[in-house]
């Protein structure tokens, strides 16, 4: 039986549900939250000419994690994080930098063994939205006309050519500002929205033509498995710019099939970036063309099973983690996502 390591963070529902499903079937797995070092556990690395190398993380509450794993799910890789106020202020900045450097040294060291889903190199490559679009174009897939610039005149010219456009940030996450959570979302933009030239010159963003769409599709691929969900984001009263900004239930979603050409594109794309797992987002425009938006190498997928319970994704993914070289679409019996939520088994792993 393969030994599985899940790299995660606190309150990661996906990692918790996968762990609960693996536990139910007796699989050997561990969860590692890098940010819990050093507050909740100690880190030790031993290297010598005779015994080789060994890494261990020992938790204060008991238990430890060693570095011998067959499969690593690189779900949410986080560096150690020193808590504030533990050390003298004059020492804290140095210690914080040392922990960050240790984390940066740890991952390539750890990545020498086991199959990573996805590898650090693939993860870093796939995090480049520019590389994604370039690879997609190279594979013959249609993409939105895109401009990345801090040149005010370039942006004005682009918006004159594409009066209906969108802005999207490089980082699709939010942050805490003045005690509240602020999210950065994809939004429509026209020339009247532009700030001063000074602001434009000192910021950078992604600007794309707005595509009139019939619907959108999330395509999830890992191993021999492919799941696809049609997202009817244009069926709402006001067509949504980005359905991901809305809670489940606002938009009707249903399982769908994708053309063979789209599946072939996704597999070729994953081969180019050496991805073992990818969550692709497409729009289908008014001419029924499939337009590639982006791929997330650690994208969310449980919402797909919740939206259409015929998609047995959690079971398939757990089977893939435990048998990463599987070539046939076999699915062991794991508890479905809804059952794990109802029984609350996942909470112990949050």
mmCIF file of C-alpha atoms in Angstrom:
data_model
loop_
_atom_site.group_PDB
_atom_site.id
_atom_site.type_symbol
_atom_site.label_atom_id
_atom_site.label_comp_id
_atom_site.label_asym_id
_atom_site.label_seq_id
_atom_site.Cartn_x
_atom_site.Cartn_y
_atom_site.Cartn_z
ATOM 1 C CA UNK A 1 0.000 0.000 0.000
ATOM 2 C CA UNK A 2 1.383 3.401 -0.988
ATOM 3 C CA UNK A 3 2.274 5.878 1.738
ATOM 4 C CA UNK A 4 0.641 9.229 0.962
ATOM 5 C CA UNK A 5 1.621 12.715 2.127
ATOM 6 C CA UNK A 6 -0.815 15.615 1.766
ATOM 7 C CA UNK A 7 0.761 19.080 1.876
ATOM 8 C CA UNK A 8 -1.931 21.419 3.105
ATOM 9 C CA UNK A 9 -2.897 24.299 5.344
ATOM 10 C CA UNK A 10 -5.381 24.850 8.134
ATOM 11 C CA UNK A 11 -9.077 24.755 7.157
ATOM 12 C CA UNK A 12 -8.461 23.221 3.728
ATOM 13 C CA UNK A 13 -11.762 21.458 3.067
ATOM 14 C CA UNK A 14 -10.452 19.520 0.062
ATOM 15 C CA UNK A 15 -7.505 18.035 1.945
ATOM 16 C CA UNK A 16 -9.725 17.256 4.943
ATOM 17 C CA UNK A 17 -12.351 15.413 2.881
ATOM 18 C CA UNK A 18 -9.747 13.427 0.961
ATOM 19 C CA UNK A 19 -8.080 12.495 4.267
ATOM 20 C CA UNK A 20 -11.421 11.385 5.729
ATOM 21 C CA UNK A 21 -12.129 9.205 2.686
ATOM 22 C CA UNK A 22 -8.642 7.668 2.811
ATOM 23 C CA UNK A 23 -8.972 7.012 6.540
ATOM 24 C CA UNK A 24 -12.263 5.191 6.040
ATOM 25 C CA UNK A 25 -10.611 2.729 3.667
ATOM 26 C CA UNK A 26 -7.505 2.187 5.798
ATOM 27 C CA UNK A 27 -4.936 3.962 3.645
ATOM 28 C CA UNK A 28 -1.584 5.056 5.065
ATOM 29 C CA UNK A 29 -1.422 8.851 4.843
ATOM 30 C CA UNK A 30 -0.209 11.949 6.671
ATOM 31 C CA UNK A 31 -1.165 15.613 6.497
ATOM 32 C CA UNK A 32 1.601 18.187 6.764
ATOM 33 C CA UNK A 33 0.838 21.858 7.336
ATOM 34 C CA UNK A 34 4.122 23.645 6.794
ATOM 35 C CA UNK A 35 2.926 26.822 8.488
ATOM 36 C CA UNK A 36 2.553 24.894 11.777
ATOM 37 C CA UNK A 37 6.345 24.772 12.022
ATOM 38 C CA UNK A 38 7.739 25.842 14.497
ATOM 39 C CA UNK A 39 4.689 26.680 16.646
ATOM 40 C CA UNK A 40 3.290 23.126 16.815
ATOM 41 C CA UNK A 41 6.202 20.920 15.823
ATOM 42 C CA UNK A 42 9.964 20.710 15.558
ATOM 43 C CA UNK A 43 11.914 20.103 12.356
ATOM 44 C CA UNK A 44 15.024 17.935 12.109
ATOM 45 C CA UNK A 45 17.119 17.060 9.052
ATOM 46 C CA UNK A 46 20.004 14.599 9.339
ATOM 47 C CA UNK A 47 22.520 14.056 6.531
ATOM 48 C CA UNK A 48 25.692 11.992 6.690
ATOM 49 C CA UNK A 49 27.870 9.920 4.378
ATOM 50 C CA UNK A 50 26.880 6.580 5.912
ATOM 51 C CA UNK A 51 23.149 6.807 6.594
ATOM 52 C CA UNK A 52 22.234 9.270 3.890
ATOM 53 C CA UNK A 53 19.498 11.764 4.738
ATOM 54 C CA UNK A 54 16.386 11.757 6.901
ATOM 55 C CA UNK A 55 13.845 14.422 7.741
ATOM 56 C CA UNK A 56 11.359 14.356 10.594
ATOM 57 C CA UNK A 57 8.748 16.710 12.006
ATOM 58 C CA UNK A 58 7.744 15.905 15.582
ATOM 59 C CA UNK A 59 4.508 17.311 16.974
ATOM 60 C CA UNK A 60 4.130 18.561 20.542
ATOM 61 C CA UNK A 61 0.868 16.648 20.920
ATOM 62 C CA UNK A 62 2.518 13.425 19.780
ATOM 63 C CA UNK A 63 3.243 11.807 16.467
ATOM 64 C CA UNK A 64 5.709 12.631 13.755
ATOM 65 C CA UNK A 65 6.054 12.812 9.986
ATOM 66 C CA UNK A 66 9.037 11.231 8.268
ATOM 67 C CA UNK A 67 10.247 11.912 4.739
ATOM 68 C CA UNK A 68 9.656 8.503 3.168
ATOM 69 C CA UNK A 69 6.537 8.766 0.988
ATOM 70 C CA UNK A 70 5.418 7.093 -2.219
ATOM 71 C CA UNK A 71 2.958 9.809 -3.272
ATOM 72 C CA UNK A 72 2.845 13.501 -2.361
ATOM 73 C CA UNK A 73 -0.279 15.555 -3.067
ATOM 74 C CA UNK A 74 1.083 19.081 -3.406
ATOM 75 C CA UNK A 75 -2.242 20.632 -2.507
ATOM 76 C CA UNK A 76 -1.271 23.723 -0.477
ATOM 77 C CA UNK A 77 2.477 23.862 0.093
ATOM 78 C CA UNK A 78 3.328 26.365 2.816
ATOM 79 C CA UNK A 79 6.643 27.417 4.323
ATOM 80 C CA UNK A 80 7.251 27.391 8.096
ATOM 81 C CA UNK A 81 5.864 30.522 9.745
ATOM 82 C CA UNK A 82 7.259 32.037 12.916
ATOM 83 C CA UNK A 83 4.575 33.458 15.209
ATOM 84 C CA UNK A 84 4.884 37.113 16.116
ATOM 85 C CA UNK A 85 6.004 38.166 19.577
ATOM 86 C CA UNK A 86 7.814 34.958 20.515
ATOM 87 C CA UNK A 87 11.318 36.338 20.078
ATOM 88 C CA UNK A 88 12.912 39.675 20.825
ATOM 89 C CA UNK A 89 12.153 42.112 17.965
ATOM 90 C CA UNK A 90 15.831 42.339 17.069
ATOM 91 C CA UNK A 91 15.947 38.555 16.608
ATOM 92 C CA UNK A 92 12.550 38.023 15.024
ATOM 93 C CA UNK A 93 13.320 39.336 11.538
ATOM 94 C CA UNK A 94 16.446 37.192 11.297
ATOM 95 C CA UNK A 95 14.643 34.063 12.548
ATOM 96 C CA UNK A 96 11.705 34.662 10.209
ATOM 97 C CA UNK A 97 14.054 34.943 7.225
ATOM 98 C CA UNK A 98 15.871 31.777 8.297
ATOM 99 C CA UNK A 99 12.604 29.818 8.504
ATOM 100 C CA UNK A 100 11.652 31.039 5.036
ATOM 101 C CA UNK A 101 15.045 29.978 3.697
ATOM 102 C CA UNK A 102 14.695 26.594 5.398
ATOM 103 C CA UNK A 103 11.330 26.094 3.715
ATOM 104 C CA UNK A 104 12.739 27.023 0.315
ATOM 105 C CA UNK A 105 15.565 24.528 0.854
ATOM 106 C CA UNK A 106 13.282 21.810 2.218
ATOM 107 C CA UNK A 107 10.940 21.370 -0.744
ATOM 108 C CA UNK A 108 13.535 20.541 -3.446
ATOM 109 C CA UNK A 109 15.245 18.283 -0.911
ATOM 110 C CA UNK A 110 11.994 16.481 -0.117
ATOM 111 C CA UNK A 111 10.996 16.300 -3.772
ATOM 112 C CA UNK A 112 13.765 13.809 -4.511
ATOM 113 C CA UNK A 113 11.530 10.907 -3.529
ATOM 114 C CA UNK A 114 8.001 9.867 -4.335
ATOM 115 C CA UNK A 115 5.615 10.910 -7.086
ATOM 116 C CA UNK A 116 4.445 14.496 -6.634
ATOM 117 C CA UNK A 117 1.004 15.636 -7.765
ATOM 118 C CA UNK A 118 2.085 18.139 -8.968
ATOM 119 C CA UNK A 119 5.858 18.560 -8.878
ATOM 120 C CA UNK A 120 7.249 21.848 -7.590
ATOM 121 C CA UNK A 121 8.626 22.662 -11.046
ATOM 122 C CA UNK A 122 5.270 21.960 -12.717
ATOM 123 C CA UNK A 123 3.432 23.917 -10.041
ATOM 124 C CA UNK A 124 5.644 26.958 -10.526
ATOM 125 C CA UNK A 125 5.367 26.785 -14.318
ATOM 126 C CA UNK A 126 1.579 26.441 -14.190
ATOM 127 C CA UNK A 127 1.315 29.444 -11.869
ATOM 128 C CA UNK A 128 2.377 31.679 -14.779
ATOM 129 C CA UNK A 129 -0.760 32.908 -16.520
ATOM 130 C CA UNK A 130 1.440 34.209 -19.336
ATOM 131 C CA UNK A 131 3.026 30.811 -19.914
ATOM 132 C CA UNK A 132 -0.400 29.153 -19.814
ATOM 133 C CA UNK A 133 -1.765 31.377 -22.574
ATOM 134 C CA UNK A 134 1.390 30.977 -24.658
ATOM 135 C CA UNK A 135 1.293 27.182 -24.388
ATOM 136 C CA UNK A 136 -2.417 27.150 -25.279
ATOM 137 C CA UNK A 137 -1.790 29.242 -28.406
ATOM 138 C CA UNK A 138 1.102 26.977 -29.359
ATOM 139 C CA UNK A 139 -1.236 23.987 -29.151
ATOM 140 C CA UNK A 140 -3.745 25.677 -31.449
ATOM 141 C CA UNK A 141 -6.393 26.600 -28.887
ATOM 142 C CA UNK A 142 -8.246 29.896 -29.030
ATOM 143 C CA UNK A 143 -7.549 32.295 -26.129
ATOM 144 C CA UNK A 144 -8.869 35.773 -25.307
ATOM 145 C CA UNK A 145 -6.867 38.614 -26.836
ATOM 146 C CA UNK A 146 -4.702 39.644 -23.897
ATOM 147 C CA UNK A 147 -2.655 42.653 -22.854
ATOM 148 C CA UNK A 148 -0.383 42.867 -19.816
ATOM 149 C CA UNK A 149 0.997 46.353 -19.350
ATOM 150 C CA UNK A 150 1.660 49.347 -17.140
ATOM 151 C CA UNK A 151 1.841 51.641 -20.177
ATOM 152 C CA UNK A 152 -1.199 53.982 -20.068
ATOM 153 C CA UNK A 153 -1.256 54.573 -23.823
ATOM 154 C CA UNK A 154 -1.003 50.853 -24.611
ATOM 155 C CA UNK A 155 -3.967 50.223 -22.326
ATOM 156 C CA UNK A 156 -6.041 53.047 -23.803
ATOM 157 C CA UNK A 157 -5.355 51.758 -27.312
ATOM 158 C CA UNK A 158 -6.372 48.251 -26.239
ATOM 159 C CA UNK A 159 -9.632 49.482 -24.721
ATOM 160 C CA UNK A 160 -10.424 51.476 -27.863
ATOM 161 C CA UNK A 161 -10.017 48.267 -29.884
ATOM 162 C CA UNK A 162 -11.905 46.231 -27.271
ATOM 163 C CA UNK A 163 -14.444 48.536 -25.625
ATOM 164 C CA UNK A 164 -15.840 45.483 -23.811
ATOM 165 C CA UNK A 165 -12.936 44.130 -21.799
ATOM 166 C CA UNK A 166 -12.106 42.615 -18.435
ATOM 167 C CA UNK A 167 -9.391 43.114 -15.861
ATOM 168 C CA UNK A 168 -8.032 40.194 -13.852
ATOM 169 C CA UNK A 169 -5.287 40.160 -11.216
ATOM 170 C CA UNK A 170 -2.270 37.888 -11.373
ATOM 171 C CA UNK A 171 -3.111 36.667 -7.881
ATOM 172 C CA UNK A 172 -6.650 35.370 -7.593
ATOM 173 C CA UNK A 173 -6.757 35.689 -3.820
ATOM 174 C CA UNK A 174 -7.599 38.372 -1.299
ATOM 175 C CA UNK A 175 -6.032 39.817 1.802
ATOM 176 C CA UNK A 176 -6.917 41.475 5.094
ATOM 177 C CA UNK A 177 -7.151 45.265 4.930
ATOM 178 C CA UNK A 178 -8.260 47.321 7.929
ATOM 179 C CA UNK A 179 -9.607 44.252 9.671
ATOM 180 C CA UNK A 180 -11.737 42.949 6.816
ATOM 181 C CA UNK A 181 -11.281 40.467 4.014
ATOM 182 C CA UNK A 182 -10.891 42.002 0.565
ATOM 183 C CA UNK A 183 -11.035 39.787 -2.543
ATOM 184 C CA UNK A 184 -9.538 40.654 -5.909
ATOM 185 C CA UNK A 185 -11.949 39.588 -8.636
ATOM 186 C CA UNK A 186 -12.181 39.559 -12.403
ATOM 187 C CA UNK A 187 -14.246 42.578 -13.447
ATOM 188 C CA UNK A 188 -15.479 44.327 -16.567
ATOM 189 C CA UNK A 189 -13.590 47.475 -17.483
ATOM 190 C CA UNK A 190 -13.858 50.264 -20.043
ATOM 191 C CA UNK A 191 -11.820 53.345 -20.728
ATOM 192 C CA UNK A 192 -13.871 55.452 -18.305
ATOM 193 C CA UNK A 193 -12.707 53.224 -15.434
ATOM 194 C CA UNK A 194 -9.024 54.002 -15.879
ATOM 195 C CA UNK A 195 -7.214 55.773 -13.047
ATOM 196 C CA UNK A 196 -4.547 58.427 -13.527
ATOM 197 C CA UNK A 197 -1.460 57.724 -15.614
ATOM 198 C CA UNK A 198 0.599 57.747 -12.415
ATOM 199 C CA UNK A 199 -1.470 54.908 -10.968
ATOM 200 C CA UNK A 200 -1.343 52.955 -14.229
ATOM 201 C CA UNK A 201 2.438 53.304 -14.545
ATOM 202 C CA UNK A 202 2.934 51.938 -11.055
ATOM 203 C CA UNK A 203 0.596 48.944 -11.296
ATOM 204 C CA UNK A 204 0.409 45.928 -13.576
ATOM 205 C CA UNK A 205 -2.554 43.818 -14.542
ATOM 206 C CA UNK A 206 -4.036 41.431 -17.090
ATOM 207 C CA UNK A 207 -6.534 42.895 -19.553
ATOM 208 C CA UNK A 208 -8.522 40.726 -21.962
ATOM 209 C CA UNK A 209 -11.282 41.098 -24.492
ATOM 210 C CA UNK A 210 -14.679 40.249 -23.024
ATOM 211 C CA UNK A 211 -16.061 37.122 -24.668
ATOM 212 C CA UNK A 212 -19.785 36.780 -25.223
ATOM 213 C CA UNK A 213 -20.347 33.250 -24.024
ATOM 214 C CA UNK A 214 -23.044 30.637 -24.221
ATOM 215 C CA UNK A 215 -21.722 28.764 -21.195
ATOM 216 C CA UNK A 216 -18.512 27.872 -19.367
ATOM 217 C CA UNK A 217 -16.938 24.511 -18.575
ATOM 218 C CA UNK A 218 -14.657 23.362 -15.769
ATOM 219 C CA UNK A 219 -12.657 20.325 -16.917
ATOM 220 C CA UNK A 220 -10.843 18.270 -14.289
ATOM 221 C CA UNK A 221 -8.188 15.780 -15.403
ATOM 222 C CA UNK A 222 -5.930 13.481 -13.398
ATOM 223 C CA UNK A 223 -4.544 10.137 -14.521
ATOM 224 C CA UNK A 224 -7.080 8.485 -16.840
ATOM 225 C CA UNK A 225 -9.974 10.398 -15.282
ATOM 226 C CA UNK A 226 -11.767 13.334 -16.876
ATOM 227 C CA UNK A 227 -14.740 15.119 -15.320
ATOM 228 C CA UNK A 228 -16.431 18.128 -16.852
ATOM 229 C CA UNK A 229 -19.089 20.478 -15.540
ATOM 230 C CA UNK A 230 -21.147 22.866 -17.639
ATOM 231 C CA UNK A 231 -21.634 26.209 -15.898
ATOM 232 C CA UNK A 232 -24.562 28.192 -17.259
ATOM 233 C CA UNK A 233 -23.191 31.569 -16.215
ATOM 234 C CA UNK A 234 -25.015 33.363 -19.044
ATOM 235 C CA UNK A 235 -28.414 32.047 -17.972
ATOM 236 C CA UNK A 236 -28.641 34.445 -15.021
ATOM 237 C CA UNK A 237 -30.457 37.774 -15.274
ATOM 238 C CA UNK A 238 -27.122 39.522 -15.675
ATOM 239 C CA UNK A 239 -24.503 37.210 -17.253
ATOM 240 C CA UNK A 240 -21.681 36.662 -14.786
ATOM 241 C CA UNK A 241 -18.178 37.839 -15.593
ATOM 242 C CA UNK A 242 -16.617 35.199 -13.324
ATOM 243 C CA UNK A 243 -18.873 32.505 -11.849
ATOM 244 C CA UNK A 244 -16.219 31.668 -9.230
ATOM 245 C CA UNK A 245 -17.071 34.893 -7.406
ATOM 246 C CA UNK A 246 -20.520 33.541 -6.512
ATOM 247 C CA UNK A 247 -21.670 30.887 -4.068
ATOM 248 C CA UNK A 248 -22.825 27.467 -5.202
ATOM 249 C CA UNK A 249 -26.484 27.516 -6.210
ATOM 250 C CA UNK A 250 -26.515 30.944 -7.837
ATOM 251 C CA UNK A 251 -25.475 29.400 -11.157
ATOM 252 C CA UNK A 252 -26.960 26.211 -12.608
ATOM 253 C CA UNK A 253 -24.284 23.571 -13.191
ATOM 254 C CA UNK A 254 -24.505 20.083 -14.656
ATOM 255 C CA UNK A 255 -22.222 17.303 -15.855
ATOM 256 C CA UNK A 256 -21.403 17.459 -19.540
ATOM 257 C CA UNK A 257 -19.223 15.842 -22.182
ATOM 258 C CA UNK A 258 -16.363 17.635 -23.892
ATOM 259 C CA UNK A 259 -15.257 17.265 -27.522
ATOM 260 C CA UNK A 260 -12.388 14.873 -28.196
ATOM 261 C CA UNK A 261 -10.344 17.804 -29.488
ATOM 262 C CA UNK A 262 -10.694 19.640 -26.170
ATOM 263 C CA UNK A 263 -9.684 16.548 -24.208
ATOM 264 C CA UNK A 264 -6.659 16.079 -26.480
ATOM 265 C CA UNK A 265 -5.701 19.726 -25.965
ATOM 266 C CA UNK A 266 -5.890 19.359 -22.171
ATOM 267 C CA UNK A 267 -3.748 16.215 -22.168
ATOM 268 C CA UNK A 268 -1.174 17.815 -24.483
ATOM 269 C CA UNK A 269 -1.139 20.938 -22.319
ATOM 270 C CA UNK A 270 -0.536 18.845 -19.202
ATOM 271 C CA UNK A 271 2.258 17.036 -20.999
ATOM 272 C CA UNK A 272 3.928 20.325 -21.900
ATOM 273 C CA UNK A 273 3.929 21.479 -18.265
ATOM 274 C CA UNK A 274 4.355 17.986 -16.764
ATOM 275 C CA UNK A 275 1.092 18.287 -14.828
ATOM 276 C CA UNK A 276 -0.436 15.209 -13.214
ATOM 277 C CA UNK A 277 -3.562 17.130 -12.147
ATOM 278 C CA UNK A 278 -5.222 20.100 -13.779
ATOM 279 C CA UNK A 279 -8.492 22.025 -13.457
ATOM 280 C CA UNK A 280 -9.156 23.802 -16.764
ATOM 281 C CA UNK A 281 -11.571 26.668 -17.343
ATOM 282 C CA UNK A 282 -13.095 27.273 -20.777
ATOM 283 C CA UNK A 283 -15.809 29.462 -22.215
ATOM 284 C CA UNK A 284 -17.838 28.500 -25.267
ATOM 285 C CA UNK A 285 -18.493 31.621 -27.333
ATOM 286 C CA UNK A 286 -21.403 32.546 -29.602
ATOM 287 C CA UNK A 287 -19.661 30.800 -32.506
ATOM 288 C CA UNK A 288 -19.493 27.604 -30.414
ATOM 289 C CA UNK A 289 -15.706 27.867 -30.182
ATOM 290 C CA UNK A 290 -13.978 26.620 -27.046
ATOM 291 C CA UNK A 291 -11.799 29.371 -25.594
ATOM 292 C CA UNK A 292 -9.140 28.518 -23.017
ATOM 293 C CA UNK A 293 -9.069 30.804 -19.977
ATOM 294 C CA UNK A 294 -6.661 29.157 -17.557
ATOM 295 C CA UNK A 295 -5.670 26.011 -15.706
ATOM 296 C CA UNK A 296 -5.274 25.676 -11.954
ATOM 297 C CA UNK A 297 -2.762 23.006 -10.978
ATOM 298 C CA UNK A 298 -4.365 22.605 -7.550
ATOM 299 C CA UNK A 299 -7.864 23.808 -8.358
ATOM 300 C CA UNK A 300 -11.050 23.173 -6.416
ATOM 301 C CA UNK A 301 -13.114 20.181 -7.484
ATOM 302 C CA UNK A 302 -15.484 19.119 -4.704
ATOM 303 C CA UNK A 303 -18.007 21.766 -5.767
ATOM 304 C CA UNK A 304 -18.353 19.817 -9.014
ATOM 305 C CA UNK A 305 -19.547 16.710 -7.176
ATOM 306 C CA UNK A 306 -21.857 18.825 -5.040
ATOM 307 C CA UNK A 307 -23.331 20.463 -8.146
ATOM 308 C CA UNK A 308 -23.903 17.125 -9.908
ATOM 309 C CA UNK A 309 -23.698 14.005 -7.763
ATOM 310 C CA UNK A 310 -23.263 11.786 -10.806
ATOM 311 C CA UNK A 311 -19.653 13.009 -10.826
ATOM 312 C CA UNK A 312 -17.939 10.575 -8.483
ATOM 313 C CA UNK A 313 -14.847 12.758 -8.226
ATOM 314 C CA UNK A 314 -13.786 12.228 -4.622
ATOM 315 C CA UNK A 315 -13.671 8.453 -5.026
ATOM 316 C CA UNK A 316 -11.784 8.712 -8.307
ATOM 317 C CA UNK A 317 -9.249 11.131 -6.865
ATOM 318 C CA UNK A 318 -8.634 9.004 -3.769
ATOM 319 C CA UNK A 319 -8.124 5.985 -6.019
ATOM 320 C CA UNK A 320 -5.682 8.031 -8.107
ATOM 321 C CA UNK A 321 -3.720 9.122 -5.020
ATOM 322 C CA UNK A 322 -3.401 5.548 -3.829
ATOM 323 C CA UNK A 323 -2.674 4.229 -7.362
ATOM 324 C CA UNK A 324 -1.085 7.155 -9.256
ATOM 325 C CA UNK A 325 0.035 5.006 -12.183
ATOM 326 C CA UNK A 326 -3.457 3.652 -12.822
ATOM 327 C CA UNK A 327 -4.324 3.548 -16.525
ATOM 328 C CA UNK A 328 -7.929 2.383 -16.353
ATOM 329 C CA UNK A 329 -10.870 4.286 -14.905
ATOM 330 C CA UNK A 330 -11.307 2.099 -11.861
ATOM 331 C CA UNK A 331 -12.998 3.548 -8.797
ATOM 332 C CA UNK A 332 -12.755 1.942 -5.377
ATOM 333 C CA UNK A 333 -15.594 2.479 -2.953
ATOM 334 C CA UNK A 334 -14.902 5.647 -1.008
ATOM 335 C CA UNK A 335 -17.528 7.645 0.817
ATOM 336 C CA UNK A 336 -19.022 10.318 -1.461
ATOM 337 C CA UNK A 337 -18.416 13.949 -0.649
ATOM 338 C CA UNK A 338 -21.938 14.516 0.674
ATOM 339 C CA UNK A 339 -21.668 11.590 3.104
ATOM 340 C CA UNK A 340 -18.371 12.845 4.501
ATOM 341 C CA UNK A 341 -19.884 16.286 5.023
ATOM 342 C CA UNK A 342 -22.966 14.865 6.724
ATOM 343 C CA UNK A 343 -20.964 12.641 9.082
ATOM 344 C CA UNK A 344 -18.476 15.453 9.761
ATOM 345 C CA UNK A 345 -15.543 13.035 9.667
ATOM 346 C CA UNK A 346 -13.540 15.632 7.799
ATOM 347 C CA UNK A 347 -13.463 18.072 10.734
ATOM 348 C CA UNK A 348 -10.690 16.222 12.542
ATOM 349 C CA UNK A 349 -8.412 17.060 9.599
ATOM 350 C CA UNK A 350 -9.261 20.765 9.373
#
